[in-house]
Each structure stands twice: as structure tokens, then as C-alpha cells.
């Protein structure tokens, strides 16, 4: 049994990443304070702005355009910090991690190239050395890309695993529900068939026999009792038929087999598949258990086609033969 969901693990990984970015920004401020840089106050203000913008964007922005704007704002703050003389390479490393994990890969790599180039120019502007600026910037970019790709793989694999687990749970639940429904329907059909073949048939036979008895020359008292018995059997037969109808599929209630199958097709066609019913031949009345079985078969077959066959059009044919 899993103690925590994959989405929780992904959230914790992202939280750790964002904490790392904040720590890198605070290191820049700490260096400015410890080295007593002239612009330490402004660097502190920009660091605070960077942290606030980072936290707000990381916790609330989801749309791609908004995330690009958020990362662009962080880059602007980083450039301002660097131009004030802060050693902002730590922040640029954090920005590389954010781009590698928060945006698609191609724009992320492009952004890393731009950040690396800006790092080189800033290093040359502040220290006047091309070699050290170029090597340090490229090394930081390579490490940032590798670490960022590692985070991307972790996020992807964890989310994919969670999706597979959810699909498995959903499939198991659907299978259990299908089996339960099939069991209920089978039991209802069995009861309907048993009542039709035993109680209903027996009451129908009794009613016919009492009809025949009414035609006999019977004493008045006996004839009245025969009539009462026939009416009682007729009422019992009507109750049995109502019970059979209640146990039959809802689509068959008060309608023909073609109407019931038409409703099954209409419900299935409410999705993305075109499901139609084609009736061939002259319709005849069928026993209720047979009509019920046909409706259940069509419900299951159409459901399987819609869910698993990747079909665009489905035709259900109800054909009545001459015999």
C-alpha cells in the first residue's frame, strides 16, 4: 500500500527546487553584506523582490504565458542585481533550473543559452576577463541543464506512474461495477424468466380452465364461485406480468424492442461515436425474456465498441426473418 500519492511526491520535489532557488538568491545577498559592497542595500531590496516574485509565481501561476512572464520578471531582477555589482551567478544558476523544469524543453534550452551569454557579458563587464567569465558561465550552464533534466525526468516518471495507477484503479472499479451490474441483471432476468415460466403460465392456464368451466351448465352458486376464481386468477396474472415488466430492462418499459434498442443507441451516440439502429423485416412480438436478453446484449456490445474499438460509426441491425 502506497503511503503518499505520486502527486504529493512531485509537489515535494518542486518545493525543494524552489527552496533551492531562494537559498541561491539569499547567498548573493549574504556575499554582498559580508563583503560590504557599496550597493548592498539595493542588492538586498532586489533580493527581497526576487524572492517575493518567485514565491508568488511558483505558487499561483499555471498558464504557459503567465509562467514565461514570471520567469522574464525574475530574469530582469537578476540582471539588475548583476549590474549593481552583485555576484549574481548563483541566481542565474537558479534561473536555469527554473527554465529547465517549468517550460517546454526547446524554449528552456534557448533561455539557458541567453542566460549563459548574459552571464559572460556581465562577467566581462564587471571583471574585464573573458576567459574566466566564459568558463564559469559555461560550466554553470552545463551543470544547471544536467540537474534540470534530472528534475524533468523525475517529474515525468512520477506523474506517469501516478497516471498508470489511477488508470488501474479506474479500470478495476469499472470492472467491479460491470460485474456487479451484470450479476444484478442476470438475477433480475432469471427471476423474470422463472415467474413467466411458472407463476404466470400457471395462472394463465388456470384462467383458461375457469373460462371453460364457465361454459358448463353449473348450479348458480358454483358458477358465481367459478367467475370469482377466474377474476382472481386474472388479477394475479396481471400482477405477475407487472412484476416481470419491472424486472425487465428499463428500456423495454412500455415500448417495443425496436424503441428500446433505439434508446440504447441514442445514449451511446451522445459521445463522439455515431451509433444508429437499422430495423429490417416486419416487427413481431417476442417473449419478454428474449427481448430483455437482446437489449442486454446490445447494451454490452455497443458499450464495448464505443470504449475500445476506436470506431467513428456503429450500426446495430435488428432483423426480423420470415419465420
PDB file of C-alpha atoms in Angstrom:
ATOM      1  CA  UNK A   1       0.000   0.000   0.000  1.00  0.00           C
ATOM      2  CA  UNK A   2       1.370   3.410  -1.011  1.00  0.00           C
ATOM      3  CA  UNK A   3       1.679   5.932   1.836  1.00  0.00           C
ATOM      4  CA  UNK A   4       1.654   9.026  -0.342  1.00  0.00           C
ATOM      5  CA  UNK A   5       0.472   9.777  -3.832  1.00  0.00           C
ATOM      6  CA  UNK A   6       2.843  10.467  -6.687  1.00  0.00           C
ATOM      7  CA  UNK A   7       1.412  13.953  -6.977  1.00  0.00           C
ATOM      8  CA  UNK A   8       2.471  14.602  -3.374  1.00  0.00           C
ATOM      9  CA  UNK A   9       5.998  13.458  -4.178  1.00  0.00           C
ATOM     10  CA  UNK A  10       6.106  15.706  -7.239  1.00  0.00           C
ATOM     11  CA  UNK A  11       4.912  18.620  -5.111  1.00  0.00           C
ATOM     12  CA  UNK A  12       7.690  17.951  -2.608  1.00  0.00           C
ATOM     13  CA  UNK A  13      10.297  17.778  -5.354  1.00  0.00           C
ATOM     14  CA  UNK A  14       9.089  21.094  -6.770  1.00  0.00           C
ATOM     15  CA  UNK A  15       9.082  22.633  -3.299  1.00  0.00           C
ATOM     16  CA  UNK A  16      12.682  21.533  -2.789  1.00  0.00           C
ATOM     17  CA  UNK A  17      13.630  23.072  -6.134  1.00  0.00           C
ATOM     18  CA  UNK A  18      12.009  26.407  -5.272  1.00  0.00           C
ATOM     19  CA  UNK A  19      13.634  26.435  -1.833  1.00  0.00           C
ATOM     20  CA  UNK A  20      16.993  25.905  -3.540  1.00  0.00           C
ATOM     21  CA  UNK A  21      16.387  28.903  -5.827  1.00  0.00           C
ATOM     22  CA  UNK A  22      15.502  31.106  -2.835  1.00  0.00           C
ATOM     23  CA  UNK A  23      18.630  29.945  -0.986  1.00  0.00           C
ATOM     24  CA  UNK A  24      20.790  30.804  -4.018  1.00  0.00           C
ATOM     25  CA  UNK A  25      19.301  34.309  -4.067  1.00  0.00           C
ATOM     26  CA  UNK A  26      19.964  34.741  -0.341  1.00  0.00           C
ATOM     27  CA  UNK A  27      23.591  33.664  -0.869  1.00  0.00           C
ATOM     28  CA  UNK A  28      24.011  36.617  -3.241  1.00  0.00           C
ATOM     29  CA  UNK A  29      22.697  38.974  -0.544  1.00  0.00           C
ATOM     30  CA  UNK A  30      24.884  37.365   2.121  1.00  0.00           C
ATOM     31  CA  UNK A  31      28.012  37.825  -0.022  1.00  0.00           C
ATOM     32  CA  UNK A  32      27.138  41.477  -0.620  1.00  0.00           C
ATOM     33  CA  UNK A  33      26.730  42.070   3.124  1.00  0.00           C
ATOM     34  CA  UNK A  34      29.844  40.149   4.157  1.00  0.00           C
ATOM     35  CA  UNK A  35      31.971  41.872   1.512  1.00  0.00           C
ATOM     36  CA  UNK A  36      30.486  45.271   2.478  1.00  0.00           C
ATOM     37  CA  UNK A  37      29.661  46.124  -1.113  1.00  0.00           C
ATOM     38  CA  UNK A  38      28.585  49.699  -1.744  1.00  0.00           C
ATOM     39  CA  UNK A  39      25.254  48.674  -3.221  1.00  0.00           C
ATOM     40  CA  UNK A  40      24.416  46.123  -0.507  1.00  0.00           C
ATOM     41  CA  UNK A  41      21.194  47.966   0.351  1.00  0.00           C
ATOM     42  CA  UNK A  42      19.945  47.945  -3.231  1.00  0.00           C
ATOM     43  CA  UNK A  43      21.038  44.342  -3.629  1.00  0.00           C
ATOM     44  CA  UNK A  44      19.064  43.456  -0.509  1.00  0.00           C
ATOM     45  CA  UNK A  45      15.968  45.167  -1.898  1.00  0.00           C
ATOM     46  CA  UNK A  46      16.314  43.384  -5.244  1.00  0.00           C
ATOM     47  CA  UNK A  47      16.887  40.073  -3.483  1.00  0.00           C
ATOM     48  CA  UNK A  48      13.697  40.572  -1.495  1.00  0.00           C
ATOM     49  CA  UNK A  49      11.845  41.451  -4.716  1.00  0.00           C
ATOM     50  CA  UNK A  50      13.264  38.352  -6.416  1.00  0.00           C
ATOM     51  CA  UNK A  51      12.139  36.094  -3.562  1.00  0.00           C
ATOM     52  CA  UNK A  52       8.632  37.602  -3.446  1.00  0.00           C
ATOM     53  CA  UNK A  53       8.127  37.374  -7.217  1.00  0.00           C
ATOM     54  CA  UNK A  54       9.467  33.842  -7.204  1.00  0.00           C
ATOM     55  CA  UNK A  55       7.167  32.664  -4.412  1.00  0.00           C
ATOM     56  CA  UNK A  56       4.077  34.313  -5.910  1.00  0.00           C
ATOM     57  CA  UNK A  57       4.703  32.892  -9.370  1.00  0.00           C
ATOM     58  CA  UNK A  58       5.650  29.423  -8.185  1.00  0.00           C
ATOM     59  CA  UNK A  59       2.521  29.094  -6.055  1.00  0.00           C
ATOM     60  CA  UNK A  60      -0.140  30.627  -8.297  1.00  0.00           C
ATOM     61  CA  UNK A  61       0.792  30.772 -11.983  1.00  0.00           C
ATOM     62  CA  UNK A  62      -0.212  27.834 -14.202  1.00  0.00           C
ATOM     63  CA  UNK A  63      -0.850  29.227 -17.697  1.00  0.00           C
ATOM     64  CA  UNK A  64       2.190  28.962 -20.022  1.00  0.00           C
ATOM     65  CA  UNK A  65       2.105  32.670 -20.968  1.00  0.00           C
ATOM     66  CA  UNK A  66       1.933  33.694 -17.313  1.00  0.00           C
ATOM     67  CA  UNK A  67       4.863  31.437 -16.435  1.00  0.00           C
ATOM     68  CA  UNK A  68       7.008  32.929 -19.204  1.00  0.00           C
ATOM     69  CA  UNK A  69       6.156  36.423 -17.928  1.00  0.00           C
ATOM     70  CA  UNK A  70       7.032  35.330 -14.394  1.00  0.00           C
ATOM     71  CA  UNK A  71      10.407  33.918 -15.434  1.00  0.00           C
ATOM     72  CA  UNK A  72      11.093  37.018 -17.515  1.00  0.00           C
ATOM     73  CA  UNK A  73      10.457  39.194 -14.454  1.00  0.00           C
ATOM     74  CA  UNK A  74      12.907  37.103 -12.418  1.00  0.00           C
ATOM     75  CA  UNK A  75      15.497  37.486 -15.174  1.00  0.00           C
ATOM     76  CA  UNK A  76      15.032  41.277 -15.130  1.00  0.00           C
ATOM     77  CA  UNK A  77      15.623  41.372 -11.374  1.00  0.00           C
ATOM     78  CA  UNK A  78      18.695  39.171 -11.796  1.00  0.00           C
ATOM     79  CA  UNK A  79      20.177  41.491 -14.444  1.00  0.00           C
ATOM     80  CA  UNK A  80      19.572  44.498 -12.192  1.00  0.00           C
ATOM     81  CA  UNK A  81      21.350  42.733  -9.309  1.00  0.00           C
ATOM     82  CA  UNK A  82      24.307  41.874 -11.542  1.00  0.00           C
ATOM     83  CA  UNK A  83      24.609  45.419 -12.890  1.00  0.00           C
ATOM     84  CA  UNK A  84      24.748  46.711  -9.304  1.00  0.00           C
ATOM     85  CA  UNK A  85      27.857  44.628  -8.760  1.00  0.00           C
ATOM     86  CA  UNK A  86      26.396  41.607  -7.003  1.00  0.00           C
ATOM     87  CA  UNK A  87      27.874  38.185  -7.690  1.00  0.00           C
ATOM     88  CA  UNK A  88      24.584  37.059  -9.280  1.00  0.00           C
ATOM     89  CA  UNK A  89      25.874  33.863 -10.874  1.00  0.00           C
ATOM     90  CA  UNK A  90      24.126  31.944  -8.089  1.00  0.00           C
ATOM     91  CA  UNK A  91      20.806  33.452  -9.142  1.00  0.00           C
ATOM     92  CA  UNK A  92      21.478  32.662 -12.811  1.00  0.00           C
ATOM     93  CA  UNK A  93      22.015  29.012 -11.840  1.00  0.00           C
ATOM     94  CA  UNK A  94      18.624  29.029 -10.100  1.00  0.00           C
ATOM     95  CA  UNK A  95      17.021  30.605 -13.179  1.00  0.00           C
ATOM     96  CA  UNK A  96      18.473  27.866 -15.370  1.00  0.00           C
ATOM     97  CA  UNK A  97      16.892  25.250 -13.080  1.00  0.00           C
ATOM     98  CA  UNK A  98      13.531  27.032 -13.242  1.00  0.00           C
ATOM     99  CA  UNK A  99      13.551  27.257 -17.017  1.00  0.00           C
ATOM    100  CA  UNK A 100      14.551  23.596 -17.359  1.00  0.00           C
ATOM    101  CA  UNK A 101      11.698  22.432 -15.131  1.00  0.00           C
ATOM    102  CA  UNK A 102       8.875  24.919 -15.720  1.00  0.00           C
ATOM    103  CA  UNK A 103       8.736  25.390 -19.522  1.00  0.00           C
ATOM    104  CA  UNK A 104       8.978  23.096 -22.581  1.00  0.00           C
ATOM    105  CA  UNK A 105      12.438  21.804 -23.435  1.00  0.00           C
ATOM    106  CA  UNK A 106      13.178  23.817 -26.591  1.00  0.00           C
ATOM    107  CA  UNK A 107      12.270  27.234 -25.097  1.00  0.00           C
ATOM    108  CA  UNK A 108      14.103  26.190 -21.914  1.00  0.00           C
ATOM    109  CA  UNK A 109      17.336  25.425 -23.756  1.00  0.00           C
ATOM    110  CA  UNK A 110      17.031  28.705 -25.686  1.00  0.00           C
ATOM    111  CA  UNK A 111      16.571  30.599 -22.411  1.00  0.00           C
ATOM    112  CA  UNK A 112      19.613  28.842 -20.905  1.00  0.00           C
ATOM    113  CA  UNK A 113      21.702  29.938 -23.913  1.00  0.00           C
ATOM    114  CA  UNK A 114      20.547  33.545 -23.438  1.00  0.00           C
ATOM    115  CA  UNK A 115      21.258  33.452 -19.695  1.00  0.00           C
ATOM    116  CA  UNK A 116      24.708  31.981 -20.325  1.00  0.00           C
ATOM    117  CA  UNK A 117      25.524  34.674 -22.863  1.00  0.00           C
ATOM    118  CA  UNK A 118      24.312  37.363 -20.462  1.00  0.00           C
ATOM    119  CA  UNK A 119      26.448  35.817 -17.718  1.00  0.00           C
ATOM    120  CA  UNK A 120      29.516  36.047 -19.940  1.00  0.00           C
ATOM    121  CA  UNK A 121      28.844  39.686 -20.804  1.00  0.00           C
ATOM    122  CA  UNK A 122      28.181  40.572 -17.173  1.00  0.00           C
ATOM    123  CA  UNK A 123      31.396  38.806 -16.113  1.00  0.00           C
ATOM    124  CA  UNK A 124      33.426  40.701 -18.720  1.00  0.00           C
ATOM    125  CA  UNK A 125      31.760  43.992 -17.732  1.00  0.00           C
ATOM    126  CA  UNK A 126      32.422  43.554 -14.008  1.00  0.00           C
ATOM    127  CA  UNK A 127      35.800  41.756 -14.043  1.00  0.00           C
ATOM    128  CA  UNK A 128      37.161  42.503 -17.503  1.00  0.00           C
ATOM    129  CA  UNK A 129      38.206  38.890 -18.118  1.00  0.00           C
ATOM    130  CA  UNK A 130      36.823  36.865 -20.995  1.00  0.00           C
ATOM    131  CA  UNK A 131      38.374  33.524 -20.060  1.00  0.00           C
ATOM    132  CA  UNK A 132      37.125  33.222 -16.518  1.00  0.00           C
ATOM    133  CA  UNK A 133      33.679  34.587 -17.402  1.00  0.00           C
ATOM    134  CA  UNK A 134      33.270  32.208 -20.317  1.00  0.00           C
ATOM    135  CA  UNK A 135      34.454  29.074 -18.499  1.00  0.00           C
ATOM    136  CA  UNK A 136      32.463  29.813 -15.331  1.00  0.00           C
ATOM    137  CA  UNK A 137      29.288  30.612 -17.260  1.00  0.00           C
ATOM    138  CA  UNK A 138      29.512  27.533 -19.474  1.00  0.00           C
ATOM    139  CA  UNK A 139      30.260  25.266 -16.520  1.00  0.00           C
ATOM    140  CA  UNK A 140      27.304  26.638 -14.568  1.00  0.00           C
ATOM    141  CA  UNK A 141      25.049  26.251 -17.607  1.00  0.00           C
ATOM    142  CA  UNK A 142      26.072  22.634 -18.168  1.00  0.00           C
ATOM    143  CA  UNK A 143      25.539  21.709 -14.508  1.00  0.00           C
ATOM    144  CA  UNK A 144      22.223  23.549 -14.446  1.00  0.00           C
ATOM    145  CA  UNK A 145      20.989  21.800 -17.598  1.00  0.00           C
ATOM    146  CA  UNK A 146      22.006  18.368 -16.276  1.00  0.00           C
ATOM    147  CA  UNK A 147      20.344  18.944 -12.899  1.00  0.00           C
ATOM    148  CA  UNK A 148      17.275  20.446 -14.580  1.00  0.00           C
ATOM    149  CA  UNK A 149      16.948  17.459 -16.894  1.00  0.00           C
ATOM    150  CA  UNK A 150      17.161  15.212 -13.859  1.00  0.00           C
ATOM    151  CA  UNK A 151      14.266  17.074 -12.261  1.00  0.00           C
ATOM    152  CA  UNK A 152      12.279  16.857 -15.507  1.00  0.00           C
ATOM    153  CA  UNK A 153      12.758  13.085 -15.671  1.00  0.00           C
ATOM    154  CA  UNK A 154      11.743  12.690 -12.034  1.00  0.00           C
ATOM    155  CA  UNK A 155       8.615  14.803 -12.521  1.00  0.00           C
ATOM    156  CA  UNK A 156       7.646  12.989 -15.717  1.00  0.00           C
ATOM    157  CA  UNK A 157       8.206   9.474 -14.407  1.00  0.00           C
ATOM    158  CA  UNK A 158       6.411  10.176 -11.144  1.00  0.00           C
ATOM    159  CA  UNK A 159       3.400  11.727 -12.856  1.00  0.00           C
ATOM    160  CA  UNK A 160       3.293   8.927 -15.452  1.00  0.00           C
ATOM    161  CA  UNK A 161       3.373   6.322 -12.710  1.00  0.00           C
ATOM    162  CA  UNK A 162       0.571   8.073 -10.863  1.00  0.00           C
ATOM    163  CA  UNK A 163      -1.464   8.192 -14.083  1.00  0.00           C
ATOM    164  CA  UNK A 164      -0.961   4.464 -14.585  1.00  0.00           C
ATOM    165  CA  UNK A 165      -2.043   3.775 -11.001  1.00  0.00           C
ATOM    166  CA  UNK A 166      -5.155   5.917 -11.434  1.00  0.00           C
ATOM    167  CA  UNK A 167      -5.976   4.167 -14.707  1.00  0.00           C
ATOM    168  CA  UNK A 168      -5.604   0.801 -12.976  1.00  0.00           C
ATOM    169  CA  UNK A 169      -7.857   1.823 -10.095  1.00  0.00           C
ATOM    170  CA  UNK A 170     -10.430   3.241 -12.512  1.00  0.00           C
ATOM    171  CA  UNK A 171     -10.358   0.082 -14.636  1.00  0.00           C
ATOM    172  CA  UNK A 172     -10.739  -2.124 -11.578  1.00  0.00           C
ATOM    173  CA  UNK A 173     -13.652  -0.030 -10.340  1.00  0.00           C
ATOM    174  CA  UNK A 174     -15.321  -0.145 -13.756  1.00  0.00           C
ATOM    175  CA  UNK A 175     -14.791  -3.901 -13.962  1.00  0.00           C
ATOM    176  CA  UNK A 176     -16.224  -4.413 -10.478  1.00  0.00           C
ATOM    177  CA  UNK A 177     -19.217  -2.214 -11.321  1.00  0.00           C
ATOM    178  CA  UNK A 178     -19.744  -4.050 -14.604  1.00  0.00           C
ATOM    179  CA  UNK A 179     -19.598  -7.423 -12.879  1.00  0.00           C
ATOM    180  CA  UNK A 180     -21.990  -6.240 -10.171  1.00  0.00           C
ATOM    181  CA  UNK A 181     -24.415  -4.822 -12.726  1.00  0.00           C
ATOM    182  CA  UNK A 182     -24.159  -7.961 -14.837  1.00  0.00           C
ATOM    183  CA  UNK A 183     -24.890 -10.075 -11.769  1.00  0.00           C
ATOM    184  CA  UNK A 184     -27.887  -7.962 -10.848  1.00  0.00           C
ATOM    185  CA  UNK A 185     -29.224  -8.008 -14.396  1.00  0.00           C
ATOM    186  CA  UNK A 186     -28.722 -11.757 -14.692  1.00  0.00           C
ATOM    187  CA  UNK A 187     -30.586 -12.311 -11.428  1.00  0.00           C
ATOM    188  CA  UNK A 188     -33.405  -9.989 -12.476  1.00  0.00           C
ATOM    189  CA  UNK A 189     -33.710 -11.772 -15.802  1.00  0.00           C
ATOM    190  CA  UNK A 190     -33.640 -15.161 -14.073  1.00  0.00           C
ATOM    191  CA  UNK A 191     -36.414 -14.108 -11.711  1.00  0.00           C
ATOM    192  CA  UNK A 192     -38.443 -12.642 -14.576  1.00  0.00           C
ATOM    193  CA  UNK A 193     -37.997 -15.841 -16.577  1.00  0.00           C
ATOM    194  CA  UNK A 194     -38.910 -18.035 -13.583  1.00  0.00           C
ATOM    195  CA  UNK A 195     -42.042 -16.013 -12.857  1.00  0.00           C
ATOM    196  CA  UNK A 196     -43.011 -16.035 -16.538  1.00  0.00           C
ATOM    197  CA  UNK A 197     -42.497 -19.789 -16.942  1.00  0.00           C
ATOM    198  CA  UNK A 198     -44.074 -20.878 -13.653  1.00  0.00           C
ATOM    199  CA  UNK A 199     -46.412 -18.454 -11.892  1.00  0.00           C
ATOM    200  CA  UNK A 200     -47.609 -16.546 -14.959  1.00  0.00           C
ATOM    201  CA  UNK A 201     -48.059 -19.677 -17.053  1.00  0.00           C
ATOM    202  CA  UNK A 202     -49.828 -21.422 -14.210  1.00  0.00           C
ATOM    203  CA  UNK A 203     -52.233 -18.518 -13.638  1.00  0.00           C
ATOM    204  CA  UNK A 204     -52.849 -18.290 -17.388  1.00  0.00           C
ATOM    205  CA  UNK A 205     -53.710 -21.991 -17.521  1.00  0.00           C
ATOM    206  CA  UNK A 206     -55.984 -21.668 -14.505  1.00  0.00           C
ATOM    207  CA  UNK A 207     -57.756 -18.738 -16.124  1.00  0.00           C
ATOM    208  CA  UNK A 208     -58.310 -20.696 -19.347  1.00  0.00           C
ATOM    209  CA  UNK A 209     -59.655 -23.706 -17.430  1.00  0.00           C
ATOM    210  CA  UNK A 210     -62.024 -21.488 -15.467  1.00  0.00           C
ATOM    211  CA  UNK A 211     -63.177 -19.882 -18.719  1.00  0.00           C
ATOM    212  CA  UNK A 212     -64.016 -23.374 -19.984  1.00  0.00           C
ATOM    213  CA  UNK A 213     -65.750 -24.218 -16.724  1.00  0.00           C
ATOM    214  CA  UNK A 214     -67.936 -21.120 -17.024  1.00  0.00           C
ATOM    215  CA  UNK A 215     -69.342 -22.526 -20.259  1.00  0.00           C
ATOM    216  CA  UNK A 216     -70.587 -25.643 -18.469  1.00  0.00           C
ATOM    217  CA  UNK A 217     -74.095 -25.914 -17.088  1.00  0.00           C
ATOM    218  CA  UNK A 218     -73.324 -25.316 -13.401  1.00  0.00           C
ATOM    219  CA  UNK A 219     -75.537 -24.517 -10.433  1.00  0.00           C
ATOM    220  CA  UNK A 220     -75.826 -20.718  -9.810  1.00  0.00           C
ATOM    221  CA  UNK A 221     -73.772 -20.777  -6.611  1.00  0.00           C
ATOM    222  CA  UNK A 222     -70.983 -22.773  -8.203  1.00  0.00           C
ATOM    223  CA  UNK A 223     -70.967 -20.587 -11.325  1.00  0.00           C
ATOM    224  CA  UNK A 224     -70.513 -17.451  -9.211  1.00  0.00           C
ATOM    225  CA  UNK A 225     -67.548 -19.016  -7.444  1.00  0.00           C
ATOM    226  CA  UNK A 226     -66.037 -20.033 -10.774  1.00  0.00           C
ATOM    227  CA  UNK A 227     -66.335 -16.452 -12.032  1.00  0.00           C
ATOM    228  CA  UNK A 228     -64.771 -15.120  -8.834  1.00  0.00           C
ATOM    229  CA  UNK A 229     -61.930 -17.616  -9.082  1.00  0.00           C
ATOM    230  CA  UNK A 230     -61.319 -16.671 -12.747  1.00  0.00           C
ATOM    231  CA  UNK A 231     -61.210 -12.969 -11.874  1.00  0.00           C
ATOM    232  CA  UNK A 232     -58.822 -13.671  -9.011  1.00  0.00           C
ATOM    233  CA  UNK A 233     -56.553 -15.631 -11.351  1.00  0.00           C
ATOM    234  CA  UNK A 234     -56.750 -12.814 -13.902  1.00  0.00           C
ATOM    235  CA  UNK A 235     -55.738 -10.252 -11.259  1.00  0.00           C
ATOM    236  CA  UNK A 236     -52.870 -12.496 -10.146  1.00  0.00           C
ATOM    237  CA  UNK A 237     -51.740 -12.899 -13.758  1.00  0.00           C
ATOM    238  CA  UNK A 238     -51.772  -9.116 -14.213  1.00  0.00           C
ATOM    239  CA  UNK A 239     -49.663  -8.710 -11.058  1.00  0.00           C
ATOM    240  CA  UNK A 240     -47.219 -11.340 -12.290  1.00  0.00           C
ATOM    241  CA  UNK A 241     -46.886  -9.578 -15.635  1.00  0.00           C
ATOM    242  CA  UNK A 242     -46.262  -6.246 -13.915  1.00  0.00           C
ATOM    243  CA  UNK A 243     -43.564  -7.899 -11.825  1.00  0.00           C
ATOM    244  CA  UNK A 244     -41.984  -9.384 -14.967  1.00  0.00           C
ATOM    245  CA  UNK A 245     -42.043  -5.946 -16.592  1.00  0.00           C
ATOM    246  CA  UNK A 246     -40.420  -4.374 -13.515  1.00  0.00           C
ATOM    247  CA  UNK A 247     -37.638  -6.945 -13.625  1.00  0.00           C
ATOM    248  CA  UNK A 248     -37.060  -6.400 -17.334  1.00  0.00           C
ATOM    249  CA  UNK A 249     -34.659  -3.737 -18.703  1.00  0.00           C
ATOM    250  CA  UNK A 250     -35.862  -0.171 -18.201  1.00  0.00           C
ATOM    251  CA  UNK A 251     -35.558   0.480 -21.941  1.00  0.00           C
ATOM    252  CA  UNK A 252     -38.296  -2.076 -22.582  1.00  0.00           C
ATOM    253  CA  UNK A 253     -40.789  -0.460 -20.225  1.00  0.00           C
ATOM    254  CA  UNK A 254     -43.886   0.417 -22.212  1.00  0.00           C
ATOM    255  CA  UNK A 255     -42.175   0.199 -25.591  1.00  0.00           C
ATOM    256  CA  UNK A 256     -41.292  -2.162 -28.388  1.00  0.00           C
ATOM    257  CA  UNK A 257     -37.953  -3.895 -28.824  1.00  0.00           C
ATOM    258  CA  UNK A 258     -37.004  -1.502 -31.644  1.00  0.00           C
ATOM    259  CA  UNK A 259     -37.784   1.525 -29.459  1.00  0.00           C
ATOM    260  CA  UNK A 260     -35.716   0.082 -26.612  1.00  0.00           C
ATOM    261  CA  UNK A 261     -32.728  -0.576 -28.874  1.00  0.00           C
ATOM    262  CA  UNK A 262     -33.127   2.900 -30.376  1.00  0.00           C
ATOM    263  CA  UNK A 263     -32.783   4.439 -26.914  1.00  0.00           C
ATOM    264  CA  UNK A 264     -29.667   2.344 -26.259  1.00  0.00           C
ATOM    265  CA  UNK A 265     -28.136   3.685 -29.491  1.00  0.00           C
ATOM    266  CA  UNK A 266     -29.143   7.278 -28.710  1.00  0.00           C
ATOM    267  CA  UNK A 267     -27.425   7.173 -25.330  1.00  0.00           C
ATOM    268  CA  UNK A 268     -24.284   5.686 -26.860  1.00  0.00           C
ATOM    269  CA  UNK A 269     -24.317   8.323 -29.621  1.00  0.00           C
ATOM    270  CA  UNK A 270     -24.244  11.106 -27.007  1.00  0.00           C
ATOM    271  CA  UNK A 271     -20.444  10.765 -27.062  1.00  0.00           C
ATOM    272  CA  UNK A 272     -18.079  11.000 -30.032  1.00  0.00           C
ATOM    273  CA  UNK A 273     -19.363   7.917 -31.926  1.00  0.00           C
ATOM    274  CA  UNK A 274     -22.230   7.903 -34.424  1.00  0.00           C
ATOM    275  CA  UNK A 275     -24.454   4.971 -33.361  1.00  0.00           C
ATOM    276  CA  UNK A 276     -27.540   4.128 -35.448  1.00  0.00           C
ATOM    277  CA  UNK A 277     -30.229   1.441 -35.373  1.00  0.00           C
ATOM    278  CA  UNK A 278     -31.327  -0.306 -38.583  1.00  0.00           C
ATOM    279  CA  UNK A 279     -34.536  -2.356 -38.450  1.00  0.00           C
ATOM    280  CA  UNK A 280     -35.143  -4.904 -41.213  1.00  0.00           C
ATOM    281  CA  UNK A 281     -38.237  -7.010 -41.809  1.00  0.00           C
ATOM    282  CA  UNK A 282     -41.690  -6.951 -40.256  1.00  0.00           C
ATOM    283  CA  UNK A 283     -41.599  -6.493 -36.488  1.00  0.00           C
ATOM    284  CA  UNK A 284     -43.248  -9.216 -34.408  1.00  0.00           C
ATOM    285  CA  UNK A 285     -43.876  -9.545 -30.691  1.00  0.00           C
ATOM    286  CA  UNK A 286     -41.301 -11.623 -28.840  1.00  0.00           C
ATOM    287  CA  UNK A 287     -41.380 -13.135 -25.349  1.00  0.00           C
ATOM    288  CA  UNK A 288     -40.239 -10.693 -22.667  1.00  0.00           C
ATOM    289  CA  UNK A 289     -37.192 -12.773 -21.578  1.00  0.00           C
ATOM    290  CA  UNK A 290     -35.975 -12.871 -25.179  1.00  0.00           C
ATOM    291  CA  UNK A 291     -36.436  -9.126 -25.690  1.00  0.00           C
ATOM    292  CA  UNK A 292     -34.698  -8.472 -22.369  1.00  0.00           C
ATOM    293  CA  UNK A 293     -31.749 -10.648 -23.392  1.00  0.00           C
ATOM    294  CA  UNK A 294     -31.466  -8.858 -26.748  1.00  0.00           C
ATOM    295  CA  UNK A 295     -31.441  -5.426 -25.072  1.00  0.00           C
ATOM    296  CA  UNK A 296     -28.720  -6.530 -22.648  1.00  0.00           C
ATOM    297  CA  UNK A 297     -26.621  -7.974 -25.469  1.00  0.00           C
ATOM    298  CA  UNK A 298     -26.845  -4.765 -27.492  1.00  0.00           C
ATOM    299  CA  UNK A 299     -26.035  -2.615 -24.430  1.00  0.00           C
ATOM    300  CA  UNK A 300     -22.865  -4.612 -23.764  1.00  0.00           C
ATOM    301  CA  UNK A 301     -21.802  -4.827 -27.411  1.00  0.00           C
ATOM    302  CA  UNK A 302     -22.307  -1.110 -28.126  1.00  0.00           C
ATOM    303  CA  UNK A 303     -20.528  -0.155 -24.902  1.00  0.00           C
ATOM    304  CA  UNK A 304     -17.507  -2.288 -25.855  1.00  0.00           C
ATOM    305  CA  UNK A 305     -17.373  -0.839 -29.371  1.00  0.00           C
ATOM    306  CA  UNK A 306     -17.618   2.769 -28.155  1.00  0.00           C
ATOM    307  CA  UNK A 307     -14.991   2.301 -25.440  1.00  0.00           C
ATOM    308  CA  UNK A 308     -12.463   0.012 -27.107  1.00  0.00           C
ATOM    309  CA  UNK A 309     -12.854  -0.167 -30.926  1.00  0.00           C
ATOM    310  CA  UNK A 310     -11.893   3.440 -31.721  1.00  0.00           C
ATOM    311  CA  UNK A 311     -14.790   3.469 -34.201  1.00  0.00           C
ATOM    312  CA  UNK A 312     -16.397   6.510 -35.766  1.00  0.00           C
ATOM    313  CA  UNK A 313     -19.658   4.875 -36.886  1.00  0.00           C
ATOM    314  CA  UNK A 314     -21.638   1.971 -35.419  1.00  0.00           C
ATOM    315  CA  UNK A 315     -24.741   0.312 -36.889  1.00  0.00           C
ATOM    316  CA  UNK A 316     -26.962  -2.007 -34.851  1.00  0.00           C
ATOM    317  CA  UNK A 317     -29.172  -4.143 -37.080  1.00  0.00           C
ATOM    318  CA  UNK A 318     -32.404  -5.681 -35.768  1.00  0.00           C
ATOM    319  CA  UNK A 319     -33.590  -8.148 -38.417  1.00  0.00           C
ATOM    320  CA  UNK A 320     -36.922  -9.994 -38.340  1.00  0.00           C
ATOM    321  CA  UNK A 321     -36.933 -13.109 -40.517  1.00  0.00           C
ATOM    322  CA  UNK A 322     -39.955 -14.668 -42.148  1.00  0.00           C
ATOM    323  CA  UNK A 323     -40.086 -17.469 -39.578  1.00  0.00           C
TER     324      UNK A 323
END
